[in-house]
Rosetta silent file (secondary structure, phi, psi, omega in degrees, C-alpha in Angstrom):
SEQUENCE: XXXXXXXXXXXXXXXXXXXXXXXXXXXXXXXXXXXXXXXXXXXXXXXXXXXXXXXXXXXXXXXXXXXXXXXXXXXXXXXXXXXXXXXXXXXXXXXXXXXXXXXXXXXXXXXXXXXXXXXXXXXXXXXXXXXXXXXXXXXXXXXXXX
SCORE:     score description
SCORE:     0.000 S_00000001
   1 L     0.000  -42.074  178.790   97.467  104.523  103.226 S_00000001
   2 H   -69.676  -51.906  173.645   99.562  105.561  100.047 S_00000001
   3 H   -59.474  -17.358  167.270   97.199  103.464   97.741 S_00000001
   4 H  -108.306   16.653  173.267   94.452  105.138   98.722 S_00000001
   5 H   -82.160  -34.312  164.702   95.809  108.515   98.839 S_00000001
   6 H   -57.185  -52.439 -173.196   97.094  107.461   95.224 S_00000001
   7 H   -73.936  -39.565  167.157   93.547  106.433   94.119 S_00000001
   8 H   -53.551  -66.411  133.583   92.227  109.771   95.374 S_00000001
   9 H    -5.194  -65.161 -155.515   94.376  111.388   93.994 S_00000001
  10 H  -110.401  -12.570  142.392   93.929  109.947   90.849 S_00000001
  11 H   -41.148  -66.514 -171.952   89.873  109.932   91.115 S_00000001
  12 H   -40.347  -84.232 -144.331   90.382  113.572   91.821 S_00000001
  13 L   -86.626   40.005  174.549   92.238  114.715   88.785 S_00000001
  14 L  -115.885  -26.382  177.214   90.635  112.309   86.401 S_00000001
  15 L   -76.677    8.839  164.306   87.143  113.748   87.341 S_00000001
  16 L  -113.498   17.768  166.240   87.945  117.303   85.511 S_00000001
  17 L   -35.608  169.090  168.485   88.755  115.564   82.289 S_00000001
  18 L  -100.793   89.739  167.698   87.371  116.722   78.796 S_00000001
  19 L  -138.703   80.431 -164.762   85.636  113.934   77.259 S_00000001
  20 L  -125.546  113.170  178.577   82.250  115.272   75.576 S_00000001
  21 L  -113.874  142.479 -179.614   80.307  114.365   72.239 S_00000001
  22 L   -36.829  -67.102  170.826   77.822  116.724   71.035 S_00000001
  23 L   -61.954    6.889  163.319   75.013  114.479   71.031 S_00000001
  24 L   -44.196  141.744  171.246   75.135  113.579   74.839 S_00000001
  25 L   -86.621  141.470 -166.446   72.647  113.855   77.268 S_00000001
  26 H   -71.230  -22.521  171.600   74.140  116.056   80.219 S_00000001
  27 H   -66.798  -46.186 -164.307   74.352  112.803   83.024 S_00000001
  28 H   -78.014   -1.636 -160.864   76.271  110.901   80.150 S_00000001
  29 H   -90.578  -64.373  147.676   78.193  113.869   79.356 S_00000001
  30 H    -7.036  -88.262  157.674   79.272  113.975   83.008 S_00000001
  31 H   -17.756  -74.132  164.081   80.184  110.260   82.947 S_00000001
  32 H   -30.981  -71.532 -137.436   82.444  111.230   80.007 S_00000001
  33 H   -80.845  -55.696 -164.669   84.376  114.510   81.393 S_00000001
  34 H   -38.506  -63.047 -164.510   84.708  111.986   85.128 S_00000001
  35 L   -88.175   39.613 -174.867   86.543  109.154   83.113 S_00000001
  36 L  -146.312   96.830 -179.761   88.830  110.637   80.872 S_00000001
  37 L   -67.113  -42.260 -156.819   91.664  113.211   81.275 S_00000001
  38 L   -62.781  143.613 -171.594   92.409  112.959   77.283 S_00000001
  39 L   -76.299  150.514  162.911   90.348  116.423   75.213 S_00000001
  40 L   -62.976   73.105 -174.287   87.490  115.191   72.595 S_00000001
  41 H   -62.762  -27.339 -157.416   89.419  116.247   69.784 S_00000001
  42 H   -91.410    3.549  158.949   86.928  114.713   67.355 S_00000001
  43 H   -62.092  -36.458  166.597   83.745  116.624   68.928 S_00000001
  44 H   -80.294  -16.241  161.883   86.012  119.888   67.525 S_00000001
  45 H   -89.371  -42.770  177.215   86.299  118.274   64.059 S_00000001
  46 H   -64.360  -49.414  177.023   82.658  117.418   63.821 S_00000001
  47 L   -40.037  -48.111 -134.837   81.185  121.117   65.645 S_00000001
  48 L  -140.276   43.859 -154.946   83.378  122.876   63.494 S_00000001
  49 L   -88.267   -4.096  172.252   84.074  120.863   60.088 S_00000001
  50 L   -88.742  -29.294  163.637   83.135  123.840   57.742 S_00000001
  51 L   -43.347  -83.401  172.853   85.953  125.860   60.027 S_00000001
  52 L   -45.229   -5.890  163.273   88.374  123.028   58.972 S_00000001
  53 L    50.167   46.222  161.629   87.618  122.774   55.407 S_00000001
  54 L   -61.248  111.757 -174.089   87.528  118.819   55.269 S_00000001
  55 L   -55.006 -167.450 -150.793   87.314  116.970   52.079 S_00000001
  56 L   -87.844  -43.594 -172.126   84.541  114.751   51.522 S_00000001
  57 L   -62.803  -54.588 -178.392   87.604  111.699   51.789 S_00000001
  58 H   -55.029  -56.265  154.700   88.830  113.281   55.125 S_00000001
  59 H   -58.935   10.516  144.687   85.316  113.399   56.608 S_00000001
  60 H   -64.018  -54.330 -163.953   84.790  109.980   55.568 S_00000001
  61 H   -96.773   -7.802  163.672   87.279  108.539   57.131 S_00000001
  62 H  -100.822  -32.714  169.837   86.742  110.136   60.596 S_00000001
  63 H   -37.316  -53.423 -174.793   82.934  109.527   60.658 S_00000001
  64 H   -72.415  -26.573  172.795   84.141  105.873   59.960 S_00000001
  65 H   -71.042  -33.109 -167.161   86.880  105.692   62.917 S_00000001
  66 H   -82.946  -15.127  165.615   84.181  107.351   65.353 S_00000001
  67 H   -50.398  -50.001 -151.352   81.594  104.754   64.556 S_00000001
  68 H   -78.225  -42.989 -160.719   83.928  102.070   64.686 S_00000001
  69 H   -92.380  -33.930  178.648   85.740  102.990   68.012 S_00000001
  70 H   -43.455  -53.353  156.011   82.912  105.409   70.160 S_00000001
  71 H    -9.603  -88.143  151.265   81.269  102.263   70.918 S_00000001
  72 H   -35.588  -51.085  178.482   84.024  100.671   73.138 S_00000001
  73 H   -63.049  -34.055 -173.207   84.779  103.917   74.953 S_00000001
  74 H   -67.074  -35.017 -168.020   81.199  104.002   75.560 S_00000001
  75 H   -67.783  -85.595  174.053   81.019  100.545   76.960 S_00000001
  76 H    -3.916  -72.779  150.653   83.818  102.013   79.036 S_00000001
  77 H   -31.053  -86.496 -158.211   82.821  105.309   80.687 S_00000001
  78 H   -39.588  -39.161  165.103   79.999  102.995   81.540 S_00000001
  79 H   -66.951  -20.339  177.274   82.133  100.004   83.429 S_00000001
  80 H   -56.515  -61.843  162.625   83.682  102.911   85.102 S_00000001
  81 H   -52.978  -43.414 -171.662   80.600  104.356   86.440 S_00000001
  82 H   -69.357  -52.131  178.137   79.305  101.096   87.280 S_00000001
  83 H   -67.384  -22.913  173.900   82.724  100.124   89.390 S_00000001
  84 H   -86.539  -17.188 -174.494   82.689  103.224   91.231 S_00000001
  85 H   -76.946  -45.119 -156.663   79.241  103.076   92.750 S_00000001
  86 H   -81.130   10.541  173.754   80.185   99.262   93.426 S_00000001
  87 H  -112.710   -3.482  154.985   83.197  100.518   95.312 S_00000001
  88 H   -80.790  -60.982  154.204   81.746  102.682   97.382 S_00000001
  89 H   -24.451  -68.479 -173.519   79.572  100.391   97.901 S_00000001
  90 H   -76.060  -39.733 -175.987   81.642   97.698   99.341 S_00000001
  91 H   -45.582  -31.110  154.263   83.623  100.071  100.814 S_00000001
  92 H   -71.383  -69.982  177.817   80.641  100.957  102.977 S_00000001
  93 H   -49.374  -24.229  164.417   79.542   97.615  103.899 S_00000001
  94 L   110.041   42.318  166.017   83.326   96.850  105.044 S_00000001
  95 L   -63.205  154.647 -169.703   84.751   94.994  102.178 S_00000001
  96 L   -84.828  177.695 -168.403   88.429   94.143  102.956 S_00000001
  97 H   -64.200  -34.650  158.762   91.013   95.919  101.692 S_00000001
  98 H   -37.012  -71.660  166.848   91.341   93.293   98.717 S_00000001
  99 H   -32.634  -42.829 -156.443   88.140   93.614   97.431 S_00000001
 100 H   -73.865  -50.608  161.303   88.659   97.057   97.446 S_00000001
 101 H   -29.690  -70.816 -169.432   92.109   96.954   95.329 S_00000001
 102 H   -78.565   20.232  176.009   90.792   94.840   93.008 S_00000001
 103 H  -100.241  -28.682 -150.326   87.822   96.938   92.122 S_00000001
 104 H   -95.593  -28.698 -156.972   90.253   99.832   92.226 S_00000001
 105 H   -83.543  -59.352 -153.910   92.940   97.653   89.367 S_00000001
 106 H   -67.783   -5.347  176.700   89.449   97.439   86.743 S_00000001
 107 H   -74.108  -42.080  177.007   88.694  100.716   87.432 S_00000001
 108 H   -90.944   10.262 -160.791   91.914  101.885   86.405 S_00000001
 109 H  -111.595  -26.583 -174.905   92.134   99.046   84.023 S_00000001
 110 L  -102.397    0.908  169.288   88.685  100.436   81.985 S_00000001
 111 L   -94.064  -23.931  169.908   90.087  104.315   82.295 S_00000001
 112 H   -58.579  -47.409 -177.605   93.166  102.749   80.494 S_00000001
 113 H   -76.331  -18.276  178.126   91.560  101.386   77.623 S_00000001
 114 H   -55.242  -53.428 -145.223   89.318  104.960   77.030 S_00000001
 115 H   -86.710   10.984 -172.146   92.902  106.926   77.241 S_00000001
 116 H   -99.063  -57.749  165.834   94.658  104.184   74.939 S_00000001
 117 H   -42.000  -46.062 -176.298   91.505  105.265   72.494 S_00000001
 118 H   -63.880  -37.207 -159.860   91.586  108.580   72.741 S_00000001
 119 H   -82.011  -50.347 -170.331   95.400  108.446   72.371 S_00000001
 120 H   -81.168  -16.857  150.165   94.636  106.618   69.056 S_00000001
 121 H   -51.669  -46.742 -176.151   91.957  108.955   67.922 S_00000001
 122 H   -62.359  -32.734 -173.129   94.602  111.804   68.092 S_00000001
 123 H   -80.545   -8.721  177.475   96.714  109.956   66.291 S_00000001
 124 H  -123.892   18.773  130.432   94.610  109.291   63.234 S_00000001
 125 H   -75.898  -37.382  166.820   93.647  113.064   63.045 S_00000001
 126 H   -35.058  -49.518 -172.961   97.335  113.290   62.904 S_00000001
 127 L   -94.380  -15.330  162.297   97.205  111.012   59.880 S_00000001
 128 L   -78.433  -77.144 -153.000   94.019  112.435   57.867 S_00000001
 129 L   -30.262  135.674  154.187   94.413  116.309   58.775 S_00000001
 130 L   -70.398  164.906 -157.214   96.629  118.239   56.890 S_00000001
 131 H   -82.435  -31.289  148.355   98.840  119.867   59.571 S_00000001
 132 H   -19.184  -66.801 -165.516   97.342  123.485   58.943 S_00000001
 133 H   -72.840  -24.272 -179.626   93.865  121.534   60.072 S_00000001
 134 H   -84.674   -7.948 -177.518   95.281  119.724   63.027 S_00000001
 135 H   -81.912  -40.191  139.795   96.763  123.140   64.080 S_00000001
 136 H   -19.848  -62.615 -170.151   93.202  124.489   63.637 S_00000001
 137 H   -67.989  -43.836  170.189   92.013  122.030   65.530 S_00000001
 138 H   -74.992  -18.389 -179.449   93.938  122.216   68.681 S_00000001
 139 H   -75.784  -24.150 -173.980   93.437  125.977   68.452 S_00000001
 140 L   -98.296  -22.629  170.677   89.607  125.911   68.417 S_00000001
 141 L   -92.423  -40.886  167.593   89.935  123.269   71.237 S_00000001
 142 L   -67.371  -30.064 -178.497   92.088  125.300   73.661 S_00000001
 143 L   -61.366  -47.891  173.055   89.524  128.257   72.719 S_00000001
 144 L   -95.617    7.604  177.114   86.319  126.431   74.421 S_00000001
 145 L  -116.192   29.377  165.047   88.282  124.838   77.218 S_00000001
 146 L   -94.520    0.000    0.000   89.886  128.180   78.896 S_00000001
């Protein structure tokens, strides 16, 4: 009973996350916000990169981390989506409680690796931005999320 009040739980408050890029369709953008608690900081450095006054080096070098890493996250969100329909799924047909767990561990095992990214996106705006711009940044990010 406590794991799945714990999974509910943790379903619940993971489905008002922030996780949105600009070019999204609104079902994937959905998909995004469900499997992520961590904010899209780099959706507020691209919207708003004339705000932020980014050299040509700094913008270089986040275009090249969101190439490199968006990918993976994507594949992600998607195993997410994909594991919760199948766990509802079995969950309806009367999969044992096992089954159910271990659909429940990769579920939380593919929201880990998004929020490990995301954790590591913040951190290398930490290391381009000047701290003026990352201050900027979180300010223009609390400003469309109230």
């Amino acid at each position: 009973m406590k794991t799945r009040l714990l999974l509910l739980a943790a379903l619940f408050g993971l489905s008002f996350s922030a996780f949105v890029f600009a070019d999204m369709k609104p079902e994937k953008m959905q998909m995004l916000r469900h499997a992520n608690p961590m904010p899209n900081l780099m959706q507020v450095v691209f919207k708003k990169a004339d705000e932020l006054d980014l050299t040509e080096e700094q913008s270089k070098a986040l275009k090249a981390w969101h190439g490199k890493n968006r990918p993976r996250v994507m594949k992600l969100v998607k195993q997410v989506h994909e594991l919760e329909k199948k766990l509802a799924q079995e969950a309806l047909e009367g999969a044992s409680g096992a089954v159910l767990q271990q659909i429940t561990n990769q579920i939380f095992q593919a929201r880990q690796g998004i929020i490990e990214t995301k954790l590591a996106c913040r951190n290398h705006l930490h290391d381009v931005l000047k701290p003026e711009q990352w201050d900027k940044v979180v300010e223009l990010y609390k400003a469309s999320h109230k």
